[in-house]
Tab-separated table of C-alpha atoms in Angstrom:
chain	number	residue	atom	x	y	z
A	1	MET	CA	107.590	90.984	69.451
A	2	ILE	CA	107.929	87.341	70.487
A	3	ASP	CA	106.646	88.261	73.921
A	4	ILE	CA	103.542	89.914	72.449
A	5	LEU	CA	102.788	86.858	70.300
A	6	PHE	CA	102.329	84.560	73.283
A	7	ARG	CA	101.137	87.101	75.839
A	8	CYS	CA	97.611	85.722	75.924
A	9	ARG	CA	98.813	82.157	76.613
A	10	PRO	CA	102.233	82.423	78.286
A	11	ARG	CA	102.612	78.705	79.150
A	12	LEU	CA	102.000	77.697	75.569
A	13	GLY	CA	104.557	80.247	74.417
A	14	ASP	CA	107.120	79.087	76.955
A	15	THR	CA	106.969	75.589	75.453
A	16	ALA	CA	106.260	76.289	71.783
A	17	LEU	CA	109.103	78.758	71.266
A	18	PRO	CA	111.928	76.413	72.388
A	19	LEU	CA	110.403	73.594	70.322
A	20	GLY	CA	110.325	75.780	67.216
A	21	LEU	CA	113.930	76.838	67.709
A	22	PHE	CA	114.979	73.232	68.255
A	23	ALA	CA	113.293	72.257	64.964
A	24	CYS	CA	115.406	74.889	63.190
A	25	SER	CA	118.599	73.336	64.551
A	26	PHE	CA	118.338	70.331	62.212
A	27	PRO	CA	118.760	72.259	58.944
A	28	GLY	CA	121.107	74.668	60.721
A	29	SER	CA	123.563	71.896	61.541
A	30	LEU	CA	123.688	70.837	57.852
A	31	VAL	CA	124.516	74.271	56.388
A	32	THR	CA	127.842	74.317	54.497
A	33	LEU	CA	129.589	76.632	52.101
A	34	PRO	CA	128.824	76.112	48.398
A	35	GLY	CA	130.779	73.147	47.059
A	36	SER	CA	131.906	71.949	50.481
A	37	ASP	CA	130.985	68.827	52.397
A	38	PRO	CA	129.865	68.975	56.042
A	39	ALA	CA	132.936	69.220	58.247
A	40	VAL	CA	131.227	67.586	61.278
A	41	ASP	CA	128.227	65.375	61.910
A	42	TRP	CA	124.855	66.996	62.326
A	43	TRP	CA	123.910	65.513	65.699
A	44	PRO	CA	126.373	67.380	68.010
A	45	GLY	CA	125.026	70.709	66.789
A	46	VAL	CA	121.435	69.540	67.255
A	47	LEU	CA	122.231	68.242	70.747
A	48	LEU	CA	123.885	71.468	71.877
A	49	THR	CA	121.135	73.609	70.359
A	50	GLY	CA	118.547	71.436	72.119
A	51	LEU	CA	120.313	72.026	75.434
A	52	ALA	CA	120.179	75.777	74.815
A	53	CYS	CA	116.463	75.489	73.979
A	54	VAL	CA	115.804	73.702	77.275
A	55	ALA	CA	117.511	76.592	79.109
A	56	LEU	CA	115.047	78.966	77.412
A	57	LEU	CA	112.261	77.524	79.572
A	58	TRP	CA	113.651	79.744	82.377
A	59	ARG	CA	114.142	82.824	80.221
A	60	ARG	CA	111.450	84.799	82.065
A	61	ASN	CA	112.427	84.077	85.657
A	62	ARG	CA	116.192	83.582	85.233
A	63	PRO	CA	117.233	85.435	82.079
A	64	ARG	CA	120.928	85.651	83.051
A	65	ALA	CA	121.267	81.902	83.624
A	66	ALA	CA	119.394	81.079	80.411
A	67	THR	CA	121.616	83.458	78.438
A	68	ALA	CA	124.795	82.017	79.971
A	69	VAL	CA	123.798	78.451	79.007
A	70	ALA	CA	122.807	79.504	75.483
A	71	MET	CA	126.099	81.386	75.070
A	72	ALA	CA	128.138	78.404	76.227
A	73	CYS	CA	126.312	76.060	73.824
A	74	ALA	CA	126.776	78.483	70.918
A	75	THR	CA	130.485	78.811	71.710
A	76	VAL	CA	130.919	75.017	71.671
A	77	VAL	CA	128.977	74.816	68.391
A	78	SER	CA	131.333	77.385	66.896
A	79	ALA	CA	134.351	75.476	68.243
A	80	LEU	CA	133.138	72.287	66.523
A	81	GLY	CA	133.346	74.026	63.163
A	82	TYR	CA	129.699	74.730	62.370
A	83	ILE	CA	128.816	77.788	60.332
A	84	LEU	CA	127.082	80.204	62.701
A	85	THR	CA	123.806	80.981	60.991
A	86	VAL	CA	120.609	82.380	62.528
A	87	LEU	CA	119.278	78.798	62.702
A	88	LEU	CA	121.937	77.770	65.205
A	89	LEU	CA	122.092	81.138	66.969
A	90	GLY	CA	118.306	81.263	67.502
A	91	PRO	CA	118.364	80.122	71.171
A	92	LEU	CA	121.093	82.645	72.055
A	93	MET	CA	119.275	85.446	70.217
A	94	THR	CA	116.036	84.669	72.075
A	95	ALA	CA	117.850	84.552	75.415
A	96	LEU	CA	119.472	87.935	74.730
A	97	TYR	CA	116.094	89.431	73.812
A	98	TYR	CA	114.519	88.399	77.124
A	99	LEU	CA	117.622	89.483	78.991
A	100	ALA	CA	117.338	92.977	77.505
A	101	LEU	CA	113.599	92.969	78.197
A	102	ARG	CA	113.849	92.029	81.868
A	103	THR	CA	117.128	93.577	82.993
A	104	ASP	CA	118.940	96.876	82.530
A	105	ARG	CA	120.778	97.998	79.427
A	106	ARG	CA	124.224	97.526	80.942
A	107	THR	CA	123.600	93.852	81.731
A	108	ALA	CA	122.171	93.134	78.287
A	109	ASN	CA	125.049	94.891	76.508
A	110	THR	CA	127.630	93.073	78.643
A	111	PHE	CA	126.234	89.627	77.773
A	112	ALA	CA	125.824	90.586	74.097
A	113	PHE	CA	129.404	91.816	73.640
A	114	ALA	CA	130.785	88.887	75.629
A	115	SER	CA	128.914	86.480	73.331
A	116	ILE	CA	130.146	88.271	70.216
A	117	VAL	CA	133.760	88.199	71.405
A	118	CYS	CA	133.594	84.503	72.323
A	119	LEU	CA	131.931	83.413	69.079
A	120	ILE	CA	134.183	85.470	66.813
A	121	SER	CA	137.342	84.396	68.639
A	122	VAL	CA	136.429	80.728	68.478
A	123	ALA	CA	135.280	81.005	64.841
A	124	LEU	CA	138.571	82.579	63.842
A	125	VAL	CA	140.484	79.727	65.485
A	126	ALA	CA	138.332	76.655	64.906
A	127	GLY	CA	135.864	77.683	62.236
A	128	PRO	CA	135.888	76.438	58.643
A	129	GLY	CA	139.022	77.648	56.918
A	130	ASP	CA	137.268	78.446	53.661
A	131	GLU	CA	134.561	80.576	55.316
A	132	PRO	CA	134.915	84.263	54.345
A	133	LEU	CA	136.358	86.424	57.084
A	134	VAL	CA	133.568	88.951	56.755
A	135	LEU	CA	131.001	86.264	57.655
A	136	LYS	CA	133.000	85.224	60.698
A	137	LEU	CA	133.214	88.818	61.934
A	138	LEU	CA	129.959	90.507	60.895
A	139	GLY	CA	127.543	87.583	60.955
A	140	PRO	CA	127.522	86.821	64.728
A	141	ALA	CA	127.761	90.514	65.642
A	142	ALA	CA	124.755	91.500	63.534
A	143	TRP	CA	122.578	88.587	64.637
A	144	LEU	CA	123.276	89.082	68.351
A	145	LEU	CA	122.972	92.886	68.457
A	146	LEU	CA	119.534	92.749	66.831
A	147	PRO	CA	117.636	91.001	69.706
A	148	VAL	CA	119.363	93.171	72.312
A	149	THR	CA	118.218	96.295	70.487
A	150	LEU	CA	114.647	94.993	70.134
A	151	GLY	CA	114.467	93.919	73.773
A	152	THR	CA	115.783	97.249	75.049
A	153	THR	CA	113.363	99.185	72.840
A	154	THR	CA	110.416	97.093	74.018
A	155	ARG	CA	111.398	97.526	77.660
A	156	LEU	CA	111.789	101.298	77.334
A	157	ARG	CA	108.486	101.589	75.501
A	158	GLY	CA	106.741	99.586	78.224
A	159	ALA	CA	108.313	101.761	80.913
A	160	TYR	CA	107.214	104.899	79.060
A	161	LEU	CA	103.621	103.685	78.725
A	162	GLU	CA	103.566	102.708	82.389
A	163	ALA	CA	104.861	106.149	83.384
A	164	VAL	CA	102.241	107.860	81.197
A	165	GLN	CA	99.483	105.766	82.763
A	166	SER	CA	100.823	106.469	86.241
A	167	ARG	CA	100.884	110.214	85.565
A	168	ALA	CA	97.341	110.065	84.202
A	169	GLU	CA	96.110	108.212	87.280
A	170	HIS	CA	97.942	110.665	89.541
A	171	ALA	CA	96.430	113.619	87.680
A	172	GLU	CA	92.963	112.081	88.013
A	173	ARG	CA	93.429	111.552	91.748
A	174	THR	CA	94.765	115.084	92.109
A	175	ARG	CA	91.760	116.511	90.262
A	176	GLU	CA	89.367	114.572	92.470
A	177	GLU	CA	91.174	115.670	95.632
A	178	GLU	CA	91.251	119.285	94.446
A	179	THR	CA	87.550	119.138	93.652
A	180	ARG	CA	86.763	117.751	97.096
A	181	HIS	CA	88.983	120.397	98.672
A	182	ARG	CA	87.220	123.201	96.809
A	183	VAL	CA	83.801	121.838	97.716
A	184	THR	CA	84.811	121.605	101.374
A	185	ALA	CA	86.273	125.113	101.348
A	186	GLU	CA	83.121	126.509	99.724
A	187	ARG	CA	80.893	124.769	102.260
A	188	MET	CA	82.977	126.171	105.116
A	189	ARG	CA	82.820	129.671	103.631
A	190	ILE	CA	79.048	129.521	103.218
A	191	ALA	CA	78.725	128.105	106.738
A	192	ARG	CA	80.711	131.075	108.069
A	193	ASP	CA	78.534	133.528	106.160
A	194	LEU	CA	75.339	131.896	107.398
A	195	HIS	CA	76.639	131.854	110.958
A	196	ASP	CA	77.562	135.547	110.835
A	197	VAL	CA	74.274	136.613	109.290
A	198	VAL	CA	72.042	134.472	111.481
A	199	ALA	CA	73.921	135.093	114.745
A	200	HIS	CA	74.012	138.858	114.274
A	201	HIS	CA	70.515	139.571	113.027
A	202	VAL	CA	68.693	136.970	115.121
A	203	LEU	CA	70.419	138.243	118.253
A	204	LEU	CA	69.438	141.830	117.482
A	205	ALA	CA	65.894	140.789	116.611
A	206	ASN	CA	65.611	138.849	119.863
A	207	LEU	CA	66.870	141.764	121.930
A	208	GLN	CA	64.622	144.241	120.136
A	209	ALA	CA	61.598	141.972	120.579
A	210	GLY	CA	62.342	141.677	124.288
A	211	THR	CA	62.667	145.441	124.581
A	212	VAL	CA	59.337	145.945	122.813
A	213	SER	CA	57.557	143.537	125.155
A	214	ARG	CA	58.953	145.332	128.214
A	215	MET	CA	58.263	148.890	127.013
A	216	LEU	CA	54.888	148.320	125.383
A	217	PRO	CA	52.694	148.784	128.499
A	218	ALA	CA	54.438	151.922	129.812
A	219	ARG	CA	55.900	153.545	126.675
A	220	PRO	CA	53.995	152.365	123.618
A	221	GLY	CA	55.398	155.122	121.416
A	222	GLU	CA	59.009	154.097	121.925
A	223	ALA	CA	58.018	150.469	121.673
A	224	GLY	CA	56.488	151.179	118.285
A	225	LYS	CA	59.718	152.749	117.038
A	226	ILE	CA	61.736	149.742	118.180
A	227	ALA	CA	59.201	147.429	116.542
A	228	ALA	CA	59.682	149.313	113.260
A	229	GLU	CA	63.424	148.879	113.613
A	230	LEU	CA	62.816	145.189	114.309
A	231	THR	CA	61.195	144.970	110.897
A	232	THR	CA	64.289	146.588	109.376
A	233	THR	CA	66.527	144.115	111.179
A	234	THR	CA	64.604	141.078	109.953
A	235	SER	CA	64.451	142.470	106.407
A	236	SER	CA	68.200	142.987	106.434
A	237	ALA	CA	68.659	139.420	107.677
A	238	LEU	CA	66.488	138.074	104.879
A	239	ARG	CA	68.433	140.062	102.264
A	240	GLU	CA	71.796	138.801	103.468
A	241	LEU	CA	70.533	135.226	103.737
A	242	LYS	CA	69.190	135.433	100.183
A	243	ALA	CA	72.489	136.837	98.936
A	244	THR	CA	74.497	134.120	100.719
A	245	VAL	CA	72.331	131.227	99.560
A	246	GLY	CA	72.191	132.732	96.072
A	247	LEU	CA	75.924	132.209	95.714
A	248	LEU	CA	75.236	128.485	95.449
A	249	ARG	CA	73.515	129.040	92.112
A	250	HIS	CA	76.504	130.660	90.449
A	251	ASP	CA	78.710	128.686	88.063
A	252	ALA	CA	81.586	126.882	89.743
A	253	ASP	CA	84.018	128.498	87.324
A	254	ARG	CA	83.254	131.964	88.638
A	255	THR	CA	85.132	133.183	91.664
A	256	THR	CA	83.418	134.260	94.835
A	257	GLU	CA	84.372	137.880	94.431
A	258	SER	CA	83.230	138.101	90.826
A	259	ALA	CA	79.978	136.330	91.674
A	260	ARG	CA	79.051	138.951	94.219
A	261	THR	CA	77.848	142.411	93.361
A	262	PRO	CA	78.781	145.534	95.337
A	263	GLU	CA	75.177	145.911	96.574
A	264	ARG	CA	75.250	142.504	98.170
A	265	THR	CA	78.773	142.613	99.629
A	266	PRO	CA	79.138	144.364	102.994
A	267	GLY	CA	82.398	146.085	103.852
A	268	LEU	CA	83.988	148.650	106.126
A	269	ALA	CA	81.976	151.380	104.405
A	270	ARG	CA	78.934	149.973	106.202
A	271	LEU	CA	80.655	149.936	109.581
A	272	PRO	CA	78.708	152.986	110.935
A	273	GLU	CA	75.462	151.250	109.953
A	274	LEU	CA	76.630	148.102	111.728
A	275	ALA	CA	77.563	150.028	114.855
A	276	ALA	CA	74.173	151.765	114.885
A	277	SER	CA	72.349	148.433	114.656
A	278	PHE	CA	73.645	147.467	118.105
A	279	ARG	CA	72.320	150.600	119.767
A	280	HIS	CA	68.873	149.149	120.419
A	281	ALA	CA	70.518	146.001	121.763
A	282	GLY	CA	71.958	148.124	124.557
A	283	LEU	CA	75.480	148.350	123.155
A	284	THR	CA	77.099	151.627	122.186
A	285	VAL	CA	79.885	151.139	119.647
A	286	ALA	CA	82.568	153.778	119.093
A	287	VAL	CA	84.422	153.581	115.763
A	288	THR	CA	87.763	155.350	115.328
A	289	THR	CA	90.066	155.478	112.312
A	290	GLU	CA	93.795	156.205	112.284
A	291	GLY	CA	96.109	156.739	109.336
A	292	ARG	CA	95.381	157.410	105.678
A	293	VAL	CA	92.457	155.337	104.512
A	294	ARG	CA	93.556	152.739	101.962
A	295	THR	CA	91.556	150.623	99.556
A	296	LEU	CA	91.305	146.955	100.480
A	297	SER	CA	90.649	144.054	98.185
A	298	ALA	CA	87.042	142.867	98.145
A	299	GLY	CA	87.925	139.752	100.130
A	300	ALA	CA	89.870	141.635	102.813
A	301	ASP	CA	87.128	144.286	103.075
A	302	LEU	CA	84.444	141.644	103.611
A	303	THR	CA	86.669	139.767	106.071
A	304	ALA	CA	87.237	142.879	108.189
A	305	TYR	CA	83.511	143.638	108.261
A	306	ARG	CA	82.512	140.082	109.204
A	307	ILE	CA	85.122	139.882	111.978
A	308	VAL	CA	83.923	143.170	113.488
A	309	GLN	CA	80.313	141.997	113.172
A	310	GLU	CA	81.023	138.685	114.895
A	311	ALA	CA	83.139	140.313	117.621
A	312	LEU	CA	80.392	142.837	118.454
A	313	THR	CA	77.813	140.062	118.424
A	314	ASN	CA	79.912	138.124	120.936
A	315	VAL	CA	80.168	141.236	123.128
A	316	THR	CA	76.367	141.583	123.090
A	317	LYS	CA	75.859	137.891	123.881
A	318	HIS	CA	78.555	137.255	126.463
A	319	ALA	CA	79.858	140.499	128.004
A	320	ALA	CA	77.923	142.415	130.655
A	321	VAL	CA	78.912	145.798	129.221
A	322	ASP	CA	77.144	148.545	127.313
A	323	THR	CA	80.108	149.941	125.347
A	324	ALA	CA	82.614	148.614	122.867
A	325	ALA	CA	85.341	150.222	120.754
A	326	VAL	CA	86.240	149.463	117.168
A	327	ARG	CA	89.591	150.813	116.027
A	328	LEU	CA	90.878	150.845	112.441
A	329	VAL	CA	94.574	151.581	111.942
A	330	TYR	CA	95.741	151.902	108.327
A	331	ARG	CA	99.430	151.046	108.370
A	332	ALA	CA	101.986	150.883	105.575
A	333	ASP	CA	101.426	147.247	104.622
A	334	ASP	CA	98.261	146.164	106.355
A	335	LEU	CA	95.134	147.175	108.222
A	336	LEU	CA	94.862	146.571	111.950
A	337	VAL	CA	91.339	146.119	113.276
A	338	SER	CA	90.649	145.814	116.979
A	339	VAL	CA	87.370	145.286	118.815
A	340	VAL	CA	87.644	145.876	122.557
A	341	ASN	CA	85.204	146.016	125.445
A	342	ASP	CA	86.573	147.188	128.763
A	343	GLY	CA	84.023	145.596	131.064
A	344	THR	CA	85.078	143.405	133.941
A	345	ALA	CA	81.901	141.370	134.388
A	346	TYR	CA	81.072	138.557	131.983
A	347	ALA	CA	78.254	136.166	131.459
A	348	ASN	CA	79.461	132.874	130.007
A	349	THR	CA	82.437	134.468	128.279
A	350	PRO	CA	83.796	132.070	125.654
A	351	SER	CA	87.298	130.780	125.911
A	352	PRO	CA	89.722	132.011	123.225
A	353	GLY	CA	89.858	128.598	121.589
A	354	GLY	CA	86.185	127.692	121.716
A	355	GLY	CA	82.967	128.652	119.958
A	356	TYR	CA	82.138	128.732	116.271
A	357	GLY	CA	82.352	132.529	116.261
A	358	LEU	CA	86.036	132.622	117.169
A	359	ILE	CA	86.762	129.669	114.891
A	360	GLY	CA	85.045	131.460	112.018
A	361	MET	CA	87.016	134.650	112.670
A	362	ARG	CA	90.293	132.745	112.589
A	363	GLU	CA	89.337	131.006	109.355
A	364	ARG	CA	88.345	134.296	107.739
A	365	ALA	CA	91.565	136.016	108.754
A	366	ARG	CA	93.644	133.107	107.484
A	367	SER	CA	91.796	132.948	104.161
A	368	ALA	CA	92.530	136.656	103.628
A	369	GLY	CA	96.233	136.193	104.378
A	370	GLY	CA	96.043	137.855	107.790
A	371	ARG	CA	96.651	137.104	111.459
A	372	ILE	CA	94.277	137.252	114.415
A	373	ARG	CA	94.484	137.044	118.152
A	374	ALA	CA	91.672	136.999	120.659
A	375	GLY	CA	91.809	137.016	124.442
A	376	ARG	CA	91.663	138.986	127.631
A	377	PRO	CA	94.090	141.923	127.801
A	378	ALA	CA	95.840	142.888	131.018
A	379	GLN	CA	93.400	145.714	131.743
A	380	GLY	CA	90.425	143.368	131.588
A	381	GLY	CA	87.592	142.868	129.167
A	382	PHE	CA	87.966	141.017	125.914
A	383	GLU	CA	89.884	141.966	122.786
A	384	VAL	CA	89.933	140.774	119.173
A	385	VAL	CA	92.791	142.074	117.017
A	386	VAL	CA	93.245	141.192	113.361
A	387	GLU	CA	95.901	142.280	110.861
A	388	LEU	CA	94.860	142.100	107.206
A	389	PRO	CA	97.043	142.889	104.182
A	390	TYR	CA	95.499	145.284	101.684
A	391	HIS	CA	96.021	142.815	98.855
A	392	PRO	CA	96.498	139.243	100.197
A	393	HIS	CA	99.338	137.172	98.772
A	394	GLY	CA	101.641	134.388	99.936
A	395	HIS	CA	100.839	132.016	102.774
A	396	PRO	CA	98.554	133.279	105.512
A	397	GLN	CA	99.575	133.052	109.092
A	398	GLU	CA	97.510	132.858	112.224
A	399	ALA	CA	98.249	133.623	115.852
A	400	ALA	CA	95.826	132.957	118.673
A	401	VAL	CA	96.302	134.004	122.287
């Protein structure tokens, strides 16, 4: 309470408080019991109290030293035979308050009980003989325990408020970091979707357009059919681009899966359609299924489809082969998907660790709680193998060869 009073102007408080306590020492040194004359002169008590008030100037920086000086002065005052009232004990009470405020509870309690024992012991021996025993025992104890209690309460309250503010600031920083993390994750997901859609459909459209230009002079009928399929390819690309960009308009509180509709979300059910789309690009895709077909979560289903799509696109772009095999193995706990081409000649085959396509496949597998490996098997060619749990949970793992 005293600390709050002079918080705005601490230097003024550091000087004004000791002066006020010193002014109280004059009437304090003249207090006697009713009907009794002063046992000692007034000036020793004033002098000792003034010394204790001077020590209070260091109560903030050196609370232990200030309390020790104030306790010694109060003990001498009691030994001289003064009645220990709050007027004479003011410097010691103030020192104990700041000690409790700026140190731990054990230190404050130790100084408080030591002061009480010293003052009571000296008062019993050298105090006025006609002073009631209850005043000698209870008076100093009550007056000295009060500032210790107030100082400890103020310190604990300040520590509590500081902890609350610290937790609030930490929560605010955590919310901001989480928001940035979600925004970054959403941007990466949309970037993967755009890459898959654009890379797949633009590649097919480019190959189909090249085939049309080559076949048009000699076989215009077949060229016309491929041109019609080119229109289908570009329309499909536009639909998927619209669906991907449209996700940006959904509320942030809605999840990705709930924001999508079944018509817009590709999955393994559309795998035959995907395989057929590569036929006019010169790639024959064989799809085989092993085990009892299980239902995947929407995220795992989309992940499997996109990984197969990207792997076949890479085969068309980089491998000098005309066949590829897609194998689905439904196991007890997860689905194994492999995309293999057995060619031995390559044109600019990407390294396992390079290219946005492979990076995107790894990110998709990890986000679905699965594992992926991509590389050249012993028999040649290139292989992409991914293991996806039916219902992702726990921490995803990733393995790259």
